[in-house]
PDB file of C-alpha atoms in Angstrom:
ATOM      1  CA  MET A   1     -15.170  -0.559   7.161  1.00  0.00           C
ATOM      2  CA  GLU A   2     -12.928  -3.396   8.262  1.00  0.00           C
ATOM      3  CA  ILE A   3      -9.211  -3.917   7.699  1.00  0.00           C
ATOM      4  CA  LYS A   4      -7.332  -7.143   8.229  1.00  0.00           C
ATOM      5  CA  ILE A   5      -3.530  -7.206   8.183  1.00  0.00           C
ATOM      6  CA  TYR A   6      -1.597 -10.295   7.113  1.00  0.00           C
ATOM      7  CA  PRO A   7       2.219 -10.102   7.367  1.00  0.00           C
ATOM      8  CA  LEU A   8       3.253 -12.211   4.366  1.00  0.00           C
ATOM      9  CA  GLY A   9       6.356 -13.208   2.460  1.00  0.00           C
ATOM     10  CA  MET A  10       9.987 -13.410   3.513  1.00  0.00           C
ATOM     11  CA  LEU A  11      10.001  -9.719   4.511  1.00  0.00           C
ATOM     12  CA  ALA A  12       6.668  -9.781   6.379  1.00  0.00           C
ATOM     13  CA  VAL A  13       4.912  -7.278   4.142  1.00  0.00           C
ATOM     14  CA  ASN A  14       1.591  -6.080   5.519  1.00  0.00           C
ATOM     15  CA  THR A  15      -0.771  -7.503   2.924  1.00  0.00           C
ATOM     16  CA  LEU A  16      -4.173  -5.953   3.595  1.00  0.00           C
ATOM     17  CA  LEU A  17      -7.762  -6.998   3.074  1.00  0.00           C
ATOM     18  CA  VAL A  18     -10.032  -3.948   3.258  1.00  0.00           C
ATOM     19  CA  PHE A  19     -13.773  -4.385   2.949  1.00  0.00           C
ATOM     20  CA  ASP A  20     -17.074  -2.583   3.294  1.00  0.00           C
ATOM     21  CA  GLU A  21     -19.446  -4.595   5.451  1.00  0.00           C
ATOM     22  CA  ASP A  22     -22.565  -3.230   3.734  1.00  0.00           C
ATOM     23  CA  SER A  23     -21.725  -3.793   0.068  1.00  0.00           C
ATOM     24  CA  ARG A  24     -19.297  -6.706   0.678  1.00  0.00           C
ATOM     25  CA  GLU A  25     -16.933  -5.088  -1.805  1.00  0.00           C
ATOM     26  CA  ALA A  26     -13.249  -5.305  -0.923  1.00  0.00           C
ATOM     27  CA  PHE A  27      -9.708  -4.751  -2.070  1.00  0.00           C
ATOM     28  CA  ILE A  28      -6.330  -6.336  -1.402  1.00  0.00           C
ATOM     29  CA  VAL A  29      -3.170  -4.293  -0.950  1.00  0.00           C
ATOM     30  CA  ASP A  30       0.319  -5.633  -1.754  1.00  0.00           C
ATOM     31  CA  PRO A  31      -0.156  -9.396  -2.227  1.00  0.00           C
ATOM     32  CA  ALA A  32       3.199 -10.517  -0.904  1.00  0.00           C
ATOM     33  CA  GLY A  33       2.874 -14.191  -0.057  1.00  0.00           C
ATOM     34  CA  GLU A  34       0.536 -17.157   0.235  1.00  0.00           C
ATOM     35  CA  LEU A  35      -3.024 -15.807   0.201  1.00  0.00           C
ATOM     36  CA  ASP A  36      -4.772 -18.783   1.796  1.00  0.00           C
ATOM     37  CA  ASP A  37      -5.957 -16.901   4.881  1.00  0.00           C
ATOM     38  CA  ILE A  38      -7.251 -14.026   2.764  1.00  0.00           C
ATOM     39  CA  ILE A  39      -9.067 -16.427   0.440  1.00  0.00           C
ATOM     40  CA  SER A  40     -10.674 -18.094   3.450  1.00  0.00           C
ATOM     41  CA  GLU A  41     -11.817 -14.729   4.816  1.00  0.00           C
ATOM     42  CA  VAL A  42     -13.195 -13.686   1.431  1.00  0.00           C
ATOM     43  CA  ASP A  43     -15.130 -16.935   1.160  1.00  0.00           C
ATOM     44  CA  ARG A  44     -16.361 -16.806   4.749  1.00  0.00           C
ATOM     45  CA  LYS A  45     -17.665 -13.255   4.459  1.00  0.00           C
ATOM     46  CA  GLU A  46     -18.768 -13.656   0.824  1.00  0.00           C
ATOM     47  CA  LEU A  47     -16.701 -10.674  -0.301  1.00  0.00           C
ATOM     48  CA  LYS A  48     -16.185  -9.440  -3.843  1.00  0.00           C
ATOM     49  CA  ILE A  49     -12.603  -8.326  -4.508  1.00  0.00           C
ATOM     50  CA  LYS A  50     -12.857  -5.199  -6.649  1.00  0.00           C
ATOM     51  CA  TYR A  51      -9.180  -4.163  -6.680  1.00  0.00           C
ATOM     52  CA  ILE A  52      -5.705  -5.556  -6.090  1.00  0.00           C
ATOM     53  CA  ILE A  53      -3.556  -2.504  -5.310  1.00  0.00           C
ATOM     54  CA  ASN A  54       0.237  -2.137  -5.204  1.00  0.00           C
ATOM     55  CA  THR A  55       1.587   0.666  -3.019  1.00  0.00           C
ATOM     56  CA  HIS A  56       4.817   0.605  -5.036  1.00  0.00           C
ATOM     57  CA  GLU A  57       6.957  -1.446  -7.382  1.00  0.00           C
ATOM     58  CA  HIS A  58       9.380  -3.261  -5.055  1.00  0.00           C
ATOM     59  CA  PRO A  59       9.066  -7.027  -5.444  1.00  0.00           C
ATOM     60  CA  ASP A  60       8.315  -7.805  -1.814  1.00  0.00           C
ATOM     61  CA  HIS A  61       5.051  -5.852  -2.337  1.00  0.00           C
ATOM     62  CA  THR A  62       4.168  -7.255  -5.764  1.00  0.00           C
ATOM     63  CA  ALA A  63       5.406 -10.836  -5.379  1.00  0.00           C
ATOM     64  CA  LYS A  64       2.001 -12.495  -5.727  1.00  0.00           C
ATOM     65  CA  ASN A  65       0.192 -10.139  -8.113  1.00  0.00           C
ATOM     66  CA  ALA A  66      -0.187 -12.962 -10.613  1.00  0.00           C
ATOM     67  CA  TRP A  67      -1.638 -15.385  -8.078  1.00  0.00           C
ATOM     68  CA  ALA A  68      -4.000 -12.728  -6.756  1.00  0.00           C
ATOM     69  CA  LYS A  69      -5.261 -12.020 -10.278  1.00  0.00           C
ATOM     70  CA  LEU A  70      -5.717 -15.725 -11.005  1.00  0.00           C
ATOM     71  CA  THR A  71      -7.619 -16.156  -7.748  1.00  0.00           C
ATOM     72  CA  PHE A  72      -9.771 -13.050  -8.210  1.00  0.00           C
ATOM     73  CA  PRO A  73      -9.943 -12.603 -12.006  1.00  0.00           C
ATOM     74  CA  GLU A  74     -12.662  -9.931 -11.870  1.00  0.00           C
ATOM     75  CA  ALA A  75     -10.520  -7.675  -9.664  1.00  0.00           C
ATOM     76  CA  LYS A  76      -8.628  -4.816 -11.289  1.00  0.00           C
ATOM     77  CA  LEU A  77      -4.878  -4.729 -10.702  1.00  0.00           C
ATOM     78  CA  VAL A  78      -4.108  -1.130  -9.707  1.00  0.00           C
ATOM     79  CA  MET A  79      -0.770   0.694  -9.551  1.00  0.00           C
ATOM     80  CA  HIS A  80       0.853   4.025 -10.338  1.00  0.00           C
ATOM     81  CA  PRO A  81       2.201   4.492 -13.907  1.00  0.00           C
ATOM     82  CA  GLU A  82       5.778   4.594 -12.590  1.00  0.00           C
ATOM     83  CA  THR A  83       5.222   1.275 -10.840  1.00  0.00           C
ATOM     84  CA  ALA A  84       3.888  -0.216 -14.064  1.00  0.00           C
ATOM     85  CA  LYS A  85       7.089   0.808 -15.870  1.00  0.00           C
ATOM     86  CA  THR A  86       9.462  -1.099 -13.594  1.00  0.00           C
ATOM     87  CA  VAL A  87       7.519  -3.735 -11.657  1.00  0.00           C
ATOM     88  CA  ASN A  88       8.895  -6.659 -13.662  1.00  0.00           C
ATOM     89  CA  MET A  89      12.381  -5.158 -13.801  1.00  0.00           C
ATOM     90  CA  TRP A  90      12.318  -5.412 -10.017  1.00  0.00           C
ATOM     91  CA  ILE A  91      10.947  -8.959 -10.232  1.00  0.00           C
ATOM     92  CA  GLU A  92      13.976  -9.863 -12.374  1.00  0.00           C
ATOM     93  CA  SER A  93      16.437  -8.218  -9.966  1.00  0.00           C
ATOM     94  CA  ASP A  94      18.537 -10.197  -7.500  1.00  0.00           C
ATOM     95  CA  PHE A  95      16.225  -8.878  -4.802  1.00  0.00           C
ATOM     96  CA  GLY A  96      13.141 -10.185  -6.599  1.00  0.00           C
ATOM     97  CA  LYS A  97      14.694 -13.556  -7.322  1.00  0.00           C
ATOM     98  CA  SER A  98      15.849 -13.951  -3.716  1.00  0.00           C
ATOM     99  CA  ILE A  99      12.285 -13.689  -2.392  1.00  0.00           C
ATOM    100  CA  GLY A 100      10.676 -15.813  -5.115  1.00  0.00           C
ATOM    101  CA  ALA A 101       8.637 -13.004  -6.633  1.00  0.00           C
ATOM    102  CA  GLU A 102       6.538 -13.886  -9.690  1.00  0.00           C
ATOM    103  CA  TYR A 103       6.109 -11.831 -12.859  1.00  0.00           C
ATOM    104  CA  SER A 104       3.290  -9.337 -12.539  1.00  0.00           C
ATOM    105  CA  PRO A 105       0.469  -8.953 -15.053  1.00  0.00           C
ATOM    106  CA  GLU A 106      -0.011  -5.538 -16.627  1.00  0.00           C
ATOM    107  CA  PRO A 107      -2.206  -3.239 -14.536  1.00  0.00           C
ATOM    108  CA  ASP A 108      -5.879  -2.929 -15.379  1.00  0.00           C
ATOM    109  CA  LEU A 109      -5.956   0.564 -13.911  1.00  0.00           C
ATOM    110  CA  LYS A 110      -3.242   3.188 -13.355  1.00  0.00           C
ATOM    111  CA  VAL A 111      -3.834   5.778 -10.645  1.00  0.00           C
ATOM    112  CA  ASN A 112      -2.191   9.086  -9.848  1.00  0.00           C
ATOM    113  CA  GLU A 113      -2.426  12.015  -7.460  1.00  0.00           C
ATOM    114  CA  GLY A 114      -6.017  12.899  -6.588  1.00  0.00           C
ATOM    115  CA  ASP A 115      -7.656   9.843  -8.121  1.00  0.00           C
ATOM    116  CA  VAL A 116     -10.386   8.165  -6.078  1.00  0.00           C
ATOM    117  CA  LEU A 117     -11.200   4.462  -5.752  1.00  0.00           C
ATOM    118  CA  SER A 118     -14.374   3.199  -4.129  1.00  0.00           C
ATOM    119  CA  ILE A 119     -15.860   0.105  -2.568  1.00  0.00           C
ATOM    120  CA  GLY A 120     -19.554   0.401  -1.869  1.00  0.00           C
ATOM    121  CA  ASN A 121     -20.089   4.042  -0.962  1.00  0.00           C
ATOM    122  CA  LYS A 122     -16.661   4.354   0.671  1.00  0.00           C
ATOM    123  CA  GLU A 123     -14.076   6.457  -1.149  1.00  0.00           C
ATOM    124  CA  PHE A 124     -10.288   6.243  -1.036  1.00  0.00           C
ATOM    125  CA  LYS A 125      -8.134   9.134  -2.180  1.00  0.00           C
ATOM    126  CA  ILE A 126      -4.806   8.410  -3.850  1.00  0.00           C
ATOM    127  CA  PHE A 127      -1.700  10.429  -3.004  1.00  0.00           C
ATOM    128  CA  HIS A 128       1.373  10.035  -5.201  1.00  0.00           C
ATOM    129  CA  THR A 129       4.230   9.929  -2.695  1.00  0.00           C
ATOM    130  CA  PRO A 130       7.556   9.281  -4.453  1.00  0.00           C
ATOM    131  CA  GLY A 131      10.852   9.131  -2.613  1.00  0.00           C
ATOM    132  CA  HIS A 132      11.139   5.540  -1.485  1.00  0.00           C
ATOM    133  CA  SER A 133      10.319   4.660  -5.083  1.00  0.00           C
ATOM    134  CA  PRO A 134       9.037   6.651  -8.086  1.00  0.00           C
ATOM    135  CA  GLY A 135       5.671   4.877  -8.098  1.00  0.00           C
ATOM    136  CA  SER A 136       4.825   4.974  -4.397  1.00  0.00           C
ATOM    137  CA  ILE A 137       1.242   5.826  -3.494  1.00  0.00           C
ATOM    138  CA  CYS A 138      -0.787   6.216  -0.314  1.00  0.00           C
ATOM    139  CA  ILE A 139      -4.468   5.289   0.009  1.00  0.00           C
ATOM    140  CA  TYR A 140      -6.546   7.483   2.329  1.00  0.00           C
ATOM    141  CA  ASN A 141     -10.050   6.999   3.682  1.00  0.00           C
ATOM    142  CA  PRO A 142     -11.082  10.077   5.685  1.00  0.00           C
ATOM    143  CA  GLU A 143     -14.390   8.569   6.824  1.00  0.00           C
ATOM    144  CA  SER A 144     -12.721   5.719   8.704  1.00  0.00           C
ATOM    145  CA  ASN A 145      -9.663   7.872   9.348  1.00  0.00           C
ATOM    146  CA  PHE A 146      -6.842   5.657   8.106  1.00  0.00           C
ATOM    147  CA  VAL A 147      -4.141   5.903   5.474  1.00  0.00           C
ATOM    148  CA  ILE A 148      -2.234   3.033   3.875  1.00  0.00           C
ATOM    149  CA  VAL A 149       1.296   4.326   3.271  1.00  0.00           C
ATOM    150  CA  GLY A 150       3.369   1.468   1.862  1.00  0.00           C
ATOM    151  CA  ASP A 151       7.024   2.091   2.716  1.00  0.00           C
ATOM    152  CA  LEU A 152       6.736   5.874   3.083  1.00  0.00           C
ATOM    153  CA  ILE A 153       6.500   5.926   6.886  1.00  0.00           C
ATOM    154  CA  PHE A 154       7.001   3.292   9.573  1.00  0.00           C
ATOM    155  CA  LYS A 155       6.427   3.432  13.297  1.00  0.00           C
ATOM    156  CA  GLY A 156       9.515   5.340  14.476  1.00  0.00           C
ATOM    157  CA  SER A 157      11.132   5.459  11.039  1.00  0.00           C
ATOM    158  CA  ILE A 158      10.730   6.318   7.353  1.00  0.00           C
ATOM    159  CA  GLY A 159      11.243   4.490   4.075  1.00  0.00           C
ATOM    160  CA  ARG A 160      14.674   3.731   2.662  1.00  0.00           C
ATOM    161  CA  TYR A 161      16.068   6.199   0.164  1.00  0.00           C
ATOM    162  CA  ASP A 162      19.258   4.365  -0.861  1.00  0.00           C
ATOM    163  CA  LEU A 163      17.654   2.116  -3.491  1.00  0.00           C
ATOM    164  CA  PRO A 164      17.588   2.628  -7.281  1.00  0.00           C
ATOM    165  CA  GLY A 165      14.963   5.277  -7.992  1.00  0.00           C
ATOM    166  CA  SER A 166      14.859   6.494  -4.381  1.00  0.00           C
ATOM    167  CA  ASN A 167      15.305  10.165  -3.579  1.00  0.00           C
ATOM    168  CA  TYR A 168      15.520  11.684  -0.096  1.00  0.00           C
ATOM    169  CA  GLU A 169      14.277  15.131  -1.102  1.00  0.00           C
ATOM    170  CA  GLU A 170      11.230  13.605  -2.785  1.00  0.00           C
ATOM    171  CA  LEU A 171      10.651  11.402   0.257  1.00  0.00           C
ATOM    172  CA  LYS A 172      10.661  14.441   2.539  1.00  0.00           C
ATOM    173  CA  GLN A 173       8.242  16.342   0.315  1.00  0.00           C
ATOM    174  CA  SER A 174       5.931  13.323   0.113  1.00  0.00           C
ATOM    175  CA  ILE A 175       5.865  12.961   3.892  1.00  0.00           C
ATOM    176  CA  ILE A 176       5.142  16.659   4.341  1.00  0.00           C
ATOM    177  CA  LYS A 177       2.353  16.521   1.751  1.00  0.00           C
ATOM    178  CA  LEU A 178       0.716  13.480   3.306  1.00  0.00           C
ATOM    179  CA  LEU A 179       0.881  14.771   6.875  1.00  0.00           C
ATOM    180  CA  SER A 180      -0.526  18.114   5.727  1.00  0.00           C
ATOM    181  CA  ASN A 181      -3.568  16.463   4.162  1.00  0.00           C
ATOM    182  CA  VAL A 182      -4.717  14.067   6.894  1.00  0.00           C
ATOM    183  CA  GLU A 183      -5.895  14.587  10.463  1.00  0.00           C
ATOM    184  CA  LYS A 184      -3.526  14.107  13.396  1.00  0.00           C
ATOM    185  CA  ASP A 185      -5.554  11.202  14.766  1.00  0.00           C
ATOM    186  CA  THR A 186      -5.372   9.340  11.436  1.00  0.00           C
ATOM    187  CA  THR A 187      -4.191   5.736  11.728  1.00  0.00           C
ATOM    188  CA  ILE A 188      -1.115   5.003   9.610  1.00  0.00           C
ATOM    189  CA  ILE A 189      -0.919   1.478   8.191  1.00  0.00           C
ATOM    190  CA  PRO A 190       2.643   0.923   6.935  1.00  0.00           C
ATOM    191  CA  GLY A 191       3.979  -1.682   4.548  1.00  0.00           C
ATOM    192  CA  HIS A 192       5.853  -3.455   7.361  1.00  0.00           C
ATOM    193  CA  GLY A 193       5.484  -3.505  11.119  1.00  0.00           C
ATOM    194  CA  PRO A 194       2.848  -2.158  13.498  1.00  0.00           C
ATOM    195  CA  THR A 195       0.291   0.543  12.837  1.00  0.00           C
ATOM    196  CA  THR A 196       0.691   3.989  14.355  1.00  0.00           C
ATOM    197  CA  THR A 197      -0.922   7.441  14.149  1.00  0.00           C
ATOM    198  CA  VAL A 198       0.074  10.732  12.585  1.00  0.00           C
ATOM    199  CA  GLU A 199       0.164  12.380  16.013  1.00  0.00           C
ATOM    200  CA  GLU A 200       2.391   9.666  17.470  1.00  0.00           C
ATOM    201  CA  GLU A 201       4.897   9.969  14.619  1.00  0.00           C
ATOM    202  CA  LEU A 202       4.955  13.768  14.810  1.00  0.00           C
ATOM    203  CA  LEU A 203       5.810  13.452  18.500  1.00  0.00           C
ATOM    204  CA  ASP A 204       8.099  10.423  18.630  1.00  0.00           C
ATOM    205  CA  ASN A 205       9.559   9.737  15.172  1.00  0.00           C
ATOM    206  CA  PRO A 206      12.964  11.463  15.041  1.00  0.00           C
ATOM    207  CA  PHE A 207      13.123  11.309  11.236  1.00  0.00           C
ATOM    208  CA  ILE A 208       9.753  12.987  10.837  1.00  0.00           C
ATOM    209  CA  ARG A 209      10.463  15.537  13.530  1.00  0.00           C
ATOM    210  CA  GLU A 210      13.553  16.553  11.601  1.00  0.00           C
ATOM    211  CA  ILE A 211      11.627  16.705   8.299  1.00  0.00           C
ATOM    212  CA  VAL A 212       8.789  18.883   9.585  1.00  0.00           C
ATOM    213  CA  SER A 213      10.875  21.123  11.852  1.00  0.00           C
TER     214      SER A 213
END
């Protein structure tokens, strides 16, 4: 399993390219900006993009859904049902307009708690983790020991809960649920900023220490 991180868009969203070296199947997470480098990598490694996944509905994470679908038409656009309800409302918001987000196509596949996506023989479990937004999800691969968390957790911080649809109590419960279901040495790949580990955040993240105390 290989993961490449591309900070894209005005807010440097971690757009991800995740692929299985054996099957050459891959998925993209949160297409946020110009995808030229990802396209080059896909072409160079002869990858097949199976999914385009949104971790949540905020327009910095969905800004280039349409371009990604046009570029990889056989890929399924994947999001939570709550994300599907409001993704283009967010695109039309002042926030969406300010970052040049484009209207998103309808999802091809809606996922919820406990669903599993696969590339090759690698499986990825979906956690529904509302709080930062109603449609937030995390994507967990226990075999390679990493979890993609969107804006749920950051290195040394947690997601905002002062936005429309945000809820601090839900955010806390989502963090507790996620941390209870992954190993302490699991790598956390957030929606912005550097990667970290569950153990590091349990030790050093003051927000998480308060939540789990």
